[in-house]
CSV table of C-alpha atoms in Angstrom, one decimal:
chain,number,residue,atom,x,y,z
A,628,MET,CA,-22.9,-15.8,25.7
A,629,ASN,CA,-24.3,-13.7,22.9
A,630,LYS,CA,-22.5,-10.7,21.5
A,631,ARG,CA,-25.2,-10.0,19.0
A,632,PHE,CA,-26.7,-6.5,18.7
A,633,ALA,CA,-29.9,-6.0,16.8
A,634,THR,CA,-28.9,-2.9,14.9
A,635,ALA,CA,-25.8,-1.1,13.9
A,636,ALA,CA,-27.1,2.0,15.7
A,637,GLU,CA,-27.2,0.2,19.0
A,638,ALA,CA,-23.7,-1.3,18.4
A,639,VAL,CA,-22.1,2.1,17.9
A,640,ALA,CA,-24.3,4.2,20.4
A,641,ASP,CA,-21.6,4.6,23.1
A,642,ILE,CA,-18.8,5.9,20.8
A,643,PHE,CA,-18.0,9.2,22.5
A,644,ASP,CA,-16.7,12.6,21.5
A,645,GLY,CA,-12.9,12.5,21.3
A,646,ALA,CA,-12.7,8.7,20.9
A,647,THR,CA,-10.1,7.0,18.8
A,648,VAL,CA,-11.8,4.7,16.3
A,649,MET,CA,-10.1,2.2,14.1
A,650,ILE,CA,-12.0,1.5,10.9
A,651,GLY,CA,-11.1,-1.6,8.9
A,652,GLY,CA,-10.8,-1.8,5.1
A,653,PHE,CA,-8.4,-1.0,2.3
A,654,GLY,CA,-10.2,1.5,0.1
A,655,GLY,CA,-13.7,0.1,-0.1
A,656,SER,CA,-12.6,-3.6,0.3
A,657,GLY,CA,-13.5,-4.6,3.9
A,658,ALA,CA,-14.9,-1.1,4.8
A,659,PRO,CA,-17.8,-1.5,7.3
A,660,ILE,CA,-20.0,1.0,5.5
A,661,GLU,CA,-23.2,0.3,7.6
A,662,LEU,CA,-21.3,0.7,10.9
A,663,ILE,CA,-19.8,4.0,9.6
A,664,HIS,CA,-23.1,5.3,8.5
A,665,ALA,CA,-24.7,4.4,11.9
A,666,LEU,CA,-21.8,6.3,13.5
A,667,ILE,CA,-22.6,9.3,11.3
A,668,ASP,CA,-26.2,9.1,12.5
A,669,ALA,CA,-25.0,9.0,16.1
A,670,GLY,CA,-22.7,12.0,15.4
A,671,PRO,CA,-19.8,12.0,17.9
A,672,LYS,CA,-17.3,14.7,17.3
A,673,ASN,CA,-13.5,15.2,17.5
A,674,LEU,CA,-12.7,11.6,16.7
A,675,THR,CA,-9.3,10.3,15.9
A,676,VAL,CA,-9.7,7.8,13.1
A,677,VAL,CA,-7.3,5.1,12.1
A,678,ASN,CA,-7.7,3.8,8.5
A,679,ASN,CA,-5.4,3.1,5.6
A,680,ASN,CA,-7.0,5.8,3.5
A,681,ALA,CA,-9.1,8.9,3.9
A,682,GLY,CA,-12.3,7.9,2.2
A,683,ASN,CA,-13.5,8.1,-1.4
A,684,GLY,CA,-16.5,10.1,-2.7
A,685,HIS,CA,-19.3,11.0,-0.3
A,686,VAL,CA,-20.0,7.8,1.6
A,687,GLY,CA,-18.3,5.9,4.4
A,688,LEU,CA,-15.2,7.5,5.9
A,689,ALA,CA,-15.4,10.4,3.4
A,690,ALA,CA,-18.9,11.2,4.6
A,691,MET,CA,-17.7,11.1,8.2
A,692,ILE,CA,-15.0,13.6,7.3
A,693,GLU,CA,-17.6,15.8,5.5
A,694,GLN,CA,-19.8,15.8,8.6
A,695,GLY,CA,-16.9,17.3,10.5
A,696,MET,CA,-16.6,14.4,12.9
A,697,VAL,CA,-12.9,13.7,12.4
A,698,LYS,CA,-10.3,15.8,14.2
A,699,LYS,CA,-7.3,13.7,13.3
A,700,LEU,CA,-6.7,11.0,10.7
A,701,ILE,CA,-3.9,8.4,11.1
A,702,CYS,CA,-3.4,6.8,7.7
A,703,SER,CA,-0.9,5.8,5.0
A,704,PHE,CA,-2.5,7.0,1.8
A,705,PRO,CA,-5.1,9.8,2.0
A,706,LYS,CA,-5.7,9.8,-1.7
A,707,SER,CA,-8.4,8.1,-3.8
A,708,LYS,CA,-10.4,8.6,-7.0
A,709,ASP,CA,-12.5,11.3,-5.3
A,710,PRO,CA,-10.6,12.5,-2.2
A,711,LYS,CA,-12.2,15.9,-2.1
A,712,ALA,CA,-13.8,15.4,1.4
A,713,PHE,CA,-10.4,15.0,3.0
A,714,THR,CA,-8.3,17.2,0.7
A,715,ASP,CA,-10.5,20.3,1.2
A,716,ARG,CA,-10.3,20.0,5.0
A,717,TYR,CA,-6.7,19.2,5.0
A,718,LEU,CA,-5.7,22.1,2.9
A,719,ALA,CA,-7.9,24.4,5.1
A,720,ASP,CA,-6.2,23.1,8.2
A,721,GLU,CA,-9.4,21.7,9.5
A,722,ILE,CA,-8.1,18.1,10.0
A,723,GLU,CA,-4.9,16.8,11.3
A,724,LEU,CA,-3.0,14.1,9.4
A,725,GLU,CA,-0.5,11.6,10.9
A,726,LEU,CA,1.0,10.0,7.8
A,727,VAL,CA,2.3,6.5,8.5
A,728,PRO,CA,3.9,4.1,6.1
A,729,GLN,CA,1.5,1.3,5.4
A,730,GLY,CA,3.5,-1.6,6.9
A,731,THR,CA,4.3,0.5,9.9
A,732,LEU,CA,0.7,1.3,10.3
A,733,ALA,CA,-0.2,-2.4,10.2
A,734,GLU,CA,2.5,-3.4,12.6
A,735,ARG,CA,1.7,-0.5,15.1
A,736,ILE,CA,-1.8,-1.8,15.2
A,737,ARG,CA,-0.6,-5.4,15.6
A,738,ALA,CA,1.7,-4.3,18.4
A,739,GLY,CA,-1.1,-2.5,20.1
A,740,GLY,CA,-3.2,-5.6,20.1
A,741,ALA,CA,-0.3,-7.8,21.2
A,742,GLY,CA,0.9,-5.7,24.1
A,743,ILE,CA,4.1,-4.6,22.5
A,744,PRO,CA,4.6,-0.9,23.2
A,745,ALA,CA,7.3,-0.3,20.6
A,746,PHE,CA,9.3,-2.0,18.0
A,747,TYR,CA,12.1,-1.3,15.4
A,748,THR,CA,11.6,-1.2,11.7
A,749,PRO,CA,13.9,-0.3,8.7
A,750,THR,CA,10.9,1.5,7.1
A,751,ALA,CA,11.2,5.3,7.0
A,752,TYR,CA,14.8,5.3,8.2
A,753,GLY,CA,16.6,8.4,6.7
A,754,THR,CA,13.3,9.9,5.5
A,755,GLU,CA,11.1,12.8,6.9
A,756,LEU,CA,8.6,10.3,8.3
A,757,GLY,CA,11.3,8.8,10.5
A,758,GLU,CA,13.3,11.9,11.4
A,759,THR,CA,11.8,12.7,14.8
A,760,LYS,CA,11.9,9.1,16.0
A,761,PRO,CA,14.5,7.3,18.0
A,762,THR,CA,16.9,5.1,16.0
A,763,ALA,CA,19.1,2.2,16.8
A,764,GLU,CA,21.5,-0.2,15.0
A,765,PHE,CA,21.0,-3.9,15.0
A,766,ASP,CA,23.6,-6.2,13.4
A,767,GLY,CA,25.0,-3.1,11.7
A,768,LYS,CA,21.8,-1.8,10.1
A,769,PRO,CA,19.8,1.3,11.3
A,770,TYR,CA,16.2,1.0,12.3
A,771,VAL,CA,13.5,3.4,13.5
A,772,GLN,CA,11.5,3.0,16.7
A,773,GLU,CA,7.8,3.0,16.3
A,774,ARG,CA,5.1,2.8,19.0
A,775,TRP,CA,2.0,0.7,19.3
A,776,LEU,CA,-1.4,2.0,18.2
A,777,LYS,CA,-4.5,1.3,20.2
A,778,ALA,CA,-8.1,2.6,20.0
A,779,ASP,CA,-11.2,2.9,22.1
A,780,PHE,CA,-13.3,1.3,19.4
A,781,ALA,CA,-12.7,-0.7,16.2
A,782,LEU,CA,-15.3,-1.0,13.5
A,783,VAL,CA,-14.6,-4.1,11.3
A,784,LYS,CA,-16.3,-5.9,8.5
A,785,ALA,CA,-16.3,-9.7,8.4
A,786,GLU,CA,-18.1,-12.4,6.3
A,787,LEU,CA,-19.2,-15.0,8.9
A,788,GLY,CA,-19.6,-14.4,12.6
A,789,ASP,CA,-20.9,-16.7,15.4
A,790,PRO,CA,-22.4,-15.7,18.8
A,791,TYR,CA,-19.0,-16.0,20.3
A,792,GLY,CA,-17.5,-13.4,18.0
A,793,ASN,CA,-15.5,-15.7,15.9
A,794,LEU,CA,-15.0,-14.2,12.4
A,795,THR,CA,-14.0,-15.1,8.9
A,796,TYR,CA,-13.4,-12.7,6.1
A,797,ARG,CA,-14.2,-12.6,2.4
A,798,LEU,CA,-11.4,-12.5,-0.3
A,799,ALA,CA,-9.1,-9.5,0.1
A,800,ALA,CA,-11.6,-7.7,2.4
A,801,ARG,CA,-9.5,-9.1,5.3
A,802,ASN,CA,-6.6,-6.5,5.1
A,803,PHE,CA,-6.6,-4.4,8.3
A,804,ASN,CA,-9.7,-5.9,9.9
A,805,PRO,CA,-8.2,-8.7,11.9
A,806,LEU,CA,-5.4,-6.4,13.2
A,807,MET,CA,-7.8,-3.7,14.3
A,808,ALA,CA,-10.1,-6.2,16.0
A,809,THR,CA,-7.2,-7.0,18.4
A,810,ALA,CA,-6.2,-3.4,19.2
A,811,ALA,CA,-9.4,-1.7,20.5
A,812,GLY,CA,-11.1,-1.5,23.8
A,813,LYS,CA,-14.4,-2.5,22.1
A,814,THR,CA,-14.4,-4.2,18.8
A,815,ILE,CA,-17.6,-4.0,16.8
A,816,ALA,CA,-18.0,-6.3,13.8
A,817,GLN,CA,-20.6,-6.2,11.1
A,818,VAL,CA,-20.9,-9.6,9.6
A,819,SER,CA,-22.7,-10.5,6.4
A,820,ARG,CA,-24.0,-13.7,7.9
A,821,LEU,CA,-24.4,-14.6,11.6
A,822,VAL,CA,-24.3,-18.3,12.1
A,823,GLU,CA,-25.0,-20.6,15.1
A,824,ALA,CA,-22.1,-21.7,17.3
A,825,GLY,CA,-20.4,-24.5,15.4
A,826,GLY,CA,-21.4,-22.8,12.1
A,827,ILE,CA,-17.8,-21.8,11.5
A,828,ASP,CA,-15.1,-24.5,11.2
A,829,PRO,CA,-12.7,-23.7,14.1
A,830,GLU,CA,-9.8,-24.3,11.6
A,831,ALA,CA,-11.2,-21.5,9.4
A,832,VAL,CA,-11.6,-18.9,12.1
A,833,VAL,CA,-9.4,-15.9,11.3
A,834,THR,CA,-10.4,-13.6,14.3
A,835,PRO,CA,-11.1,-15.6,17.4
A,836,GLY,CA,-14.0,-14.3,19.4
A,837,ILE,CA,-11.9,-13.1,22.3
A,838,PHE,CA,-11.1,-10.0,20.3
A,839,VAL,CA,-14.7,-9.2,19.4
A,840,ASN,CA,-17.2,-7.5,21.7
A,841,ARG,CA,-20.2,-6.8,19.5
A,842,LEU,CA,-21.7,-8.3,16.3
A,843,VAL,CA,-24.3,-6.9,14.0
A,844,GLU,CA,-25.6,-8.9,11.1
A,845,VAL,CA,-25.7,-6.8,7.9
A,846,GLU,CA,-26.9,-8.9,5.0
A,847,ASN,CA,-25.7,-7.8,1.5
A,848,PRO,CA,-23.5,-5.0,2.8
A,849,GLN,CA,-23.0,-2.0,0.6
A,850,GLN,CA,-19.7,-1.6,-1.3
A,851,GLU,CA,-18.0,1.8,-1.5
A,852,GLU,CA,-17.1,1.5,-5.2
A,853,VAL,CA,-20.7,0.6,-6.1
A,854,LEU,CA,-22.1,3.5,-4.1
A,855,ASN,CA,-19.6,5.8,-5.7
A,856,GLN,CA,-20.4,4.6,-9.2
A,857,ALA,CA,-24.0,5.6,-8.3
A,858,GLU,CA,-22.8,8.9,-7.0
A,859,ALA,CA,-24.3,8.2,-3.6
A,860,ARG,CA,-24.1,10.5,-0.7
A,861,TYR,CA,-24.6,9.9,3.0
A,862,PRO,CA,-26.6,11.0,4.8
B,394,MET,CA,20.5,16.8,-26.3
B,395,SER,CA,17.5,15.2,-27.9
B,396,ILE,CA,17.6,11.5,-27.8
B,397,GLN,CA,16.2,9.4,-30.7
B,398,GLY,CA,14.7,5.9,-30.2
B,399,GLN,CA,14.1,6.0,-26.5
B,400,LEU,CA,12.2,3.1,-25.1
B,401,ASN,CA,8.6,3.6,-24.2
B,402,GLN,CA,7.1,2.4,-20.9
B,403,GLU,CA,6.0,-0.9,-22.4
B,404,GLN,CA,9.5,-1.6,-23.6
B,405,ILE,CA,11.0,-0.7,-20.3
B,406,ALA,CA,8.5,-3.0,-18.6
B,407,TRP,CA,9.4,-5.7,-21.1
B,408,ARG,CA,13.1,-5.4,-20.3
B,409,ALA,CA,12.5,-5.6,-16.6
B,410,ALA,CA,10.3,-8.7,-17.1
B,411,GLN,CA,13.3,-10.5,-18.6
B,412,ASP,CA,15.0,-10.5,-15.2
B,413,ILE,CA,12.1,-12.1,-13.3
B,414,GLU,CA,12.9,-15.7,-12.6
B,415,ASP,CA,10.5,-18.6,-12.5
B,416,GLY,CA,8.9,-18.9,-9.1
B,417,ALA,CA,9.9,-15.4,-8.0
B,418,TYR,CA,7.7,-13.5,-5.5
B,419,VAL,CA,7.2,-10.1,-7.1
B,420,ASN,CA,5.5,-6.8,-6.0
B,421,LEU,CA,4.7,-4.4,-8.8
B,422,GLY,CA,4.1,-0.8,-7.8
B,423,ILE,CA,0.9,1.0,-8.8
B,424,GLY,CA,0.9,2.4,-12.4
B,425,PHE,CA,3.8,2.0,-14.7
B,426,PRO,CA,5.4,-1.0,-12.9
B,427,GLU,CA,2.1,-2.9,-13.2
B,428,LYS,CA,2.9,-3.2,-17.0
B,429,VAL,CA,5.7,-5.7,-16.2
B,430,ALA,CA,3.1,-8.5,-15.5
B,431,ALA,CA,2.0,-8.5,-19.1
B,432,TYR,CA,5.5,-9.5,-20.3
B,433,THR,CA,6.0,-12.5,-18.1
B,434,ILE,CA,8.2,-14.9,-20.1
B,435,ASP,CA,6.6,-18.1,-21.3
B,436,GLY,CA,7.5,-21.0,-19.1
B,437,ARG,CA,8.2,-18.8,-16.1
B,438,GLU,CA,5.6,-18.4,-13.3
B,439,PRO,CA,6.2,-15.4,-11.0
B,440,ILE,CA,3.8,-15.0,-8.1
B,441,PHE,CA,2.5,-11.5,-7.7
B,442,HIS,CA,2.1,-10.0,-4.3
B,443,THR,CA,-0.1,-7.1,-3.4
B,444,GLU,CA,0.1,-5.1,-0.1
B,445,ASN,CA,-3.5,-5.5,0.7
B,446,GLY,CA,-3.2,-9.2,1.3
B,447,VAL,CA,-3.1,-11.4,-1.9
B,448,LEU,CA,-0.4,-13.7,-3.3
B,449,GLY,CA,-1.1,-15.2,-6.7
B,450,PHE,CA,-3.4,-12.8,-8.5
B,451,GLY,CA,-3.9,-12.7,-12.2
B,452,ARG,CA,-5.3,-10.4,-14.8
B,453,ALA,CA,-8.0,-7.8,-14.4
B,454,PRO,CA,-11.6,-9.1,-14.7
B,455,GLU,CA,-13.9,-8.2,-17.6
B,456,LYS,CA,-15.8,-5.0,-17.1
B,457,GLY,CA,-18.9,-5.8,-15.1
B,458,GLU,CA,-17.3,-8.9,-13.6
B,459,GLU,CA,-15.5,-7.0,-10.8
B,460,ASP,CA,-15.8,-8.1,-7.2
B,461,TRP,CA,-14.8,-5.1,-5.1
B,462,ASP,CA,-13.7,-7.2,-2.2
B,463,LEU,CA,-11.0,-8.5,-4.6
B,464,ILE,CA,-8.7,-5.6,-5.5
B,465,ASN,CA,-5.0,-4.8,-5.6
B,466,ALA,CA,-3.0,-2.0,-3.9
B,467,GLY,CA,-4.1,0.4,-6.7
B,468,LYS,CA,-7.7,-0.4,-5.7
B,469,LYS,CA,-8.3,-2.0,-9.1
B,470,ALA,CA,-10.3,-5.2,-9.4
B,471,ILE,CA,-8.2,-8.4,-9.9
B,472,THR,CA,-8.8,-12.1,-10.4
B,473,LEU,CA,-7.1,-15.0,-8.6
B,474,LYS,CA,-4.9,-17.7,-10.1
B,475,PRO,CA,-5.2,-21.3,-8.8
B,476,GLY,CA,-3.0,-21.5,-5.7
B,477,ALA,CA,-3.7,-17.9,-4.5
B,478,ALA,CA,-3.7,-17.0,-0.8
B,479,PHE,CA,-5.2,-14.3,1.3
B,480,PHE,CA,-3.7,-12.8,4.5
B,481,ASP,CA,-4.0,-9.8,6.7
B,482,HIS,CA,-1.9,-6.6,6.4
B,483,ALA,CA,0.6,-7.5,9.2
B,484,THR,CA,1.4,-10.8,7.4
B,485,SER,CA,1.6,-9.0,4.1
B,486,PHE,CA,4.2,-6.6,5.4
B,487,ALA,CA,6.0,-9.4,7.2
B,488,MET,CA,6.5,-10.8,3.6
B,489,ILE,CA,7.9,-7.4,2.5
B,490,ARG,CA,10.0,-6.3,5.5
B,491,GLY,CA,11.1,-9.8,6.4
B,492,GLY,CA,13.0,-10.2,3.1
B,493,HIS,CA,10.7,-12.8,1.6
B,494,LEU,CA,9.8,-10.9,-1.6
B,495,ASP,CA,12.4,-11.5,-4.4
B,496,VAL,CA,11.8,-8.3,-6.1
B,497,ALA,CA,9.9,-5.0,-5.7
B,498,ILE,CA,9.5,-2.9,-8.9
B,499,LEU,CA,8.8,0.7,-8.4
B,500,GLY,CA,8.6,4.0,-10.2
B,501,ALA,CA,10.8,6.9,-9.1
B,502,LEU,CA,11.3,10.7,-9.2
B,503,GLN,CA,15.0,10.3,-8.6
B,504,VAL,CA,17.5,7.5,-7.8
B,505,ALA,CA,20.9,8.3,-6.4
B,506,SER,CA,24.2,6.4,-7.0
B,507,ASN,CA,24.2,5.4,-3.4
B,508,GLY,CA,20.9,3.6,-3.8
B,509,ASP,CA,18.7,6.3,-2.3
B,510,ILE,CA,15.3,6.7,-3.9
B,511,ALA,CA,12.7,9.5,-3.9
B,512,ASN,CA,9.3,8.5,-5.2
B,513,TRP,CA,6.6,9.6,-2.8
B,514,ARG,CA,6.5,13.4,-2.7
B,515,VAL,CA,7.6,16.3,-4.9
B,516,GLY,CA,7.5,19.0,-2.4
B,517,ASP,CA,5.6,20.2,0.7
B,518,LYS,CA,2.5,21.3,-1.2
B,519,GLY,CA,-0.7,19.3,-1.4
B,520,VAL,CA,-1.7,16.1,0.4
B,521,PRO,CA,1.2,13.8,1.2
B,522,ALA,CA,0.6,10.0,0.7
B,523,VAL,CA,3.2,7.3,1.1
B,524,GLY,CA,1.3,3.9,1.1
B,525,GLY,CA,3.6,0.9,1.2
B,526,ALA,CA,6.6,2.4,-0.8
B,527,MET,CA,8.8,2.9,2.3
B,528,ASP,CA,8.3,-0.6,3.4
B,529,LEU,CA,8.9,-2.1,-0.1
B,530,VAL,CA,12.2,-0.4,-0.7
B,531,ASN,CA,13.5,-1.6,2.7
B,532,GLY,CA,12.4,-5.2,2.4
B,533,ALA,CA,12.6,-6.9,-1.0
B,534,LYS,CA,15.8,-8.8,-1.9
B,535,ARG,CA,16.0,-6.8,-5.1
B,536,VAL,CA,14.6,-3.3,-5.5
B,537,ALA,CA,14.2,-2.3,-9.1
B,538,VAL,CA,13.2,1.0,-10.5
B,539,LEU,CA,11.5,1.7,-13.9
B,540,THR,CA,11.8,5.2,-15.2
B,541,ASP,CA,12.4,7.5,-18.1
B,542,HIS,CA,16.1,8.4,-18.0
B,543,VAL,CA,15.3,12.1,-17.7
B,544,THR,CA,12.3,14.2,-16.6
B,545,ARG,CA,9.9,15.7,-19.1
B,546,ASP,CA,11.9,18.9,-19.1
B,547,GLY,CA,15.2,17.0,-19.7
B,548,LYS,CA,16.6,16.9,-16.1
B,549,PRO,CA,18.5,13.8,-15.0
B,550,LYS,CA,16.6,11.4,-12.8
B,551,LEU,CA,19.7,9.4,-12.0
B,552,VAL,CA,21.6,11.7,-9.6
B,553,GLU,CA,24.4,11.9,-7.1
B,554,ALA,CA,22.0,12.9,-4.3
B,555,CYS,CA,18.2,13.0,-4.3
B,556,THR,CA,16.7,16.5,-3.9
B,557,PHE,CA,13.1,15.3,-3.4
B,558,PRO,CA,12.1,13.8,-0.1
B,559,LEU,CA,13.5,10.3,0.3
B,560,THR,CA,11.5,7.1,0.3
B,561,GLY,CA,14.5,5.1,1.5
B,562,VAL,CA,18.3,5.1,1.7
B,563,GLY,CA,20.7,2.7,0.1
B,564,CYS,CA,18.1,0.4,-1.2
B,565,VAL,CA,17.7,0.5,-5.1
B,566,THR,CA,19.7,-2.3,-6.7
B,567,ARG,CA,18.9,-1.8,-10.4
B,568,VAL,CA,17.4,0.8,-12.7
B,569,TYR,CA,15.7,0.2,-16.0
B,570,THR,CA,15.5,3.4,-17.9
B,571,SER,CA,14.4,4.5,-21.4
B,572,LEU,CA,18.1,4.4,-22.4
B,573,ALA,CA,19.9,1.9,-20.3
B,574,VAL,CA,20.0,-0.8,-17.6
B,575,ILE,CA,22.1,0.3,-14.7
B,576,ASP,CA,23.1,-1.5,-11.5
B,577,VAL,CA,23.5,0.4,-8.3
B,578,ASP,CA,26.7,-0.5,-6.5
B,579,ILE,CA,25.3,0.7,-3.1
B,580,ALA,CA,28.5,0.0,-1.1
B,581,ASN,CA,30.6,2.1,-3.4
B,582,ALA,CA,27.9,4.6,-4.4
B,583,ARG,CA,28.4,3.9,-8.1
B,584,PHE,CA,26.1,3.5,-11.1
B,585,VAL,CA,27.4,0.6,-13.3
B,586,VAL,CA,26.0,0.4,-16.8
B,587,LEU,CA,25.0,-3.1,-17.8
B,588,GLU,CA,23.2,-2.3,-21.1
B,589,LYS,CA,22.6,0.8,-23.2
B,590,LEU,CA,20.7,1.5,-26.4
B,591,PRO,CA,23.2,0.4,-29.2
B,592,HIS,CA,23.1,3.7,-31.1
B,593,LEU,CA,23.9,5.7,-28.0
B,594,SER,CA,27.5,6.4,-27.0
B,595,MET,CA,28.7,6.3,-23.4
B,596,ASP,CA,29.3,10.1,-23.6
B,597,ASP,CA,25.7,10.6,-24.8
B,598,LEU,CA,24.4,8.5,-21.9
B,599,GLN,CA,26.6,10.3,-19.4
B,600,SER,CA,25.4,13.7,-20.7
B,601,VAL,CA,21.9,13.0,-19.5
B,602,THR,CA,22.9,11.3,-16.2
B,603,GLY,CA,23.4,13.3,-13.0
B,604,ALA,CA,26.1,11.1,-11.6
B,605,LYS,CA,29.2,9.4,-13.0
B,606,LEU,CA,28.6,6.2,-14.9
B,607,HIS,CA,30.9,3.3,-14.4
B,608,VAL,CA,31.6,0.3,-16.6
B,609,GLU,CA,32.8,-3.1,-15.6
B,610,GLY,CA,33.6,-5.3,-18.5
B,611,ASP,CA,31.4,-5.0,-21.6
B,612,VAL,CA,28.3,-2.9,-21.9
B,613,GLY,CA,25.5,-5.0,-23.5
B,614,ALA,CA,23.2,-3.8,-26.2
B,615,LEU,CA,19.7,-2.9,-24.8
B,616,GLN,CA,17.5,-4.5,-27.4
B,617,VAL,CA,13.7,-4.8,-27.0
B,618,PRO,CA,10.9,-5.6,-29.4
B,619,GLU,CA,8.6,-2.9,-30.9
B,620,LEU,CA,5.8,-2.5,-28.3
B,621,SER,CA,3.2,0.1,-27.8
């Protein structure tokens, strides 16, 4: 078995118009910048993107939005230091936003990966983000029903990967990545170092390879904050 | 009424820090609430949680020493303390919603006497963003709010019913303001004054509060050091 792809371009080549794409990361931490930029080069349109944020500056997800590739964004916090790419399109009604509380977003993705179609959470009860959803009482407390979230593709960033797709993550760059890896038809991981089978201690594996379809090694990956400090733009 | 000697943000944060116990698991909201960490009492060791998957973080790194894979919920660079842990977002919010956090400290636009809080959106203009606020107010054992007692133009922020969009219902347990420390008796929808600035009368405090203030026993003197 070898899930390795030689280039990011090959790994994302079949992401089609209208696809739902989960993109890992929290702000720039854990954002798979090289996979996103390869997707910009490929240029599919009308995508629904699931991410915690809405990009920052003019690279990564912000650049995808600037290129007009994103029809709908599902996120919790579409603000950043430089949110212009999203804000302009949102205010011009050129992009749809589904705003989801952060913990609900995480749990919807987890549920999607775990085969749980719906669940109840206290989050958003009595607020405008919960008002159109079914509610129920459990042990005397009200809860909101939320549905699973699944995607056609997930783009994730990991630290180590092996040919079986087992992954580890670096510092707080883990965040949404392991959840999204479970919830997509095809999970594509960029790893900073691809090691031989046995090169990752099985006790240290965070995402087991069953959840990962494709691996691309990207040594010294770019970091959104560093690119933004240099006022980088993509393409 | 103009109020002399109101507490500044540092002083409000200092007062909130006095109530954080040794070993408490604490989430501090982005911005003003983050100041609480600086006033941790000697001999107590709270463990700070951030939504994006870290327990046990410490101060900000020196400029130039940032590692952008190691940030907090405000996307600021952080450092780790010995004994820190990383986890994914589902685990992070299991800590929050599952009742494992001892206290969440947030800012607010308005807090109502029934414990409702509005802190995520002013109106329907602009780009809405909620982040983890709605999860935090529903999960932590204590939900504390830090706020000026009134808005910049003098309107009460402690009210009978919130007029801004709600973040959560019946969830705030204590409010630390620039004038007082006030408990929220959620079951009876009452604000109960614990402490107030010593030079302020109850009538003064009531006049800048949008809901009836109650007293049970003595009202303590809200005394804090000079901080800026």
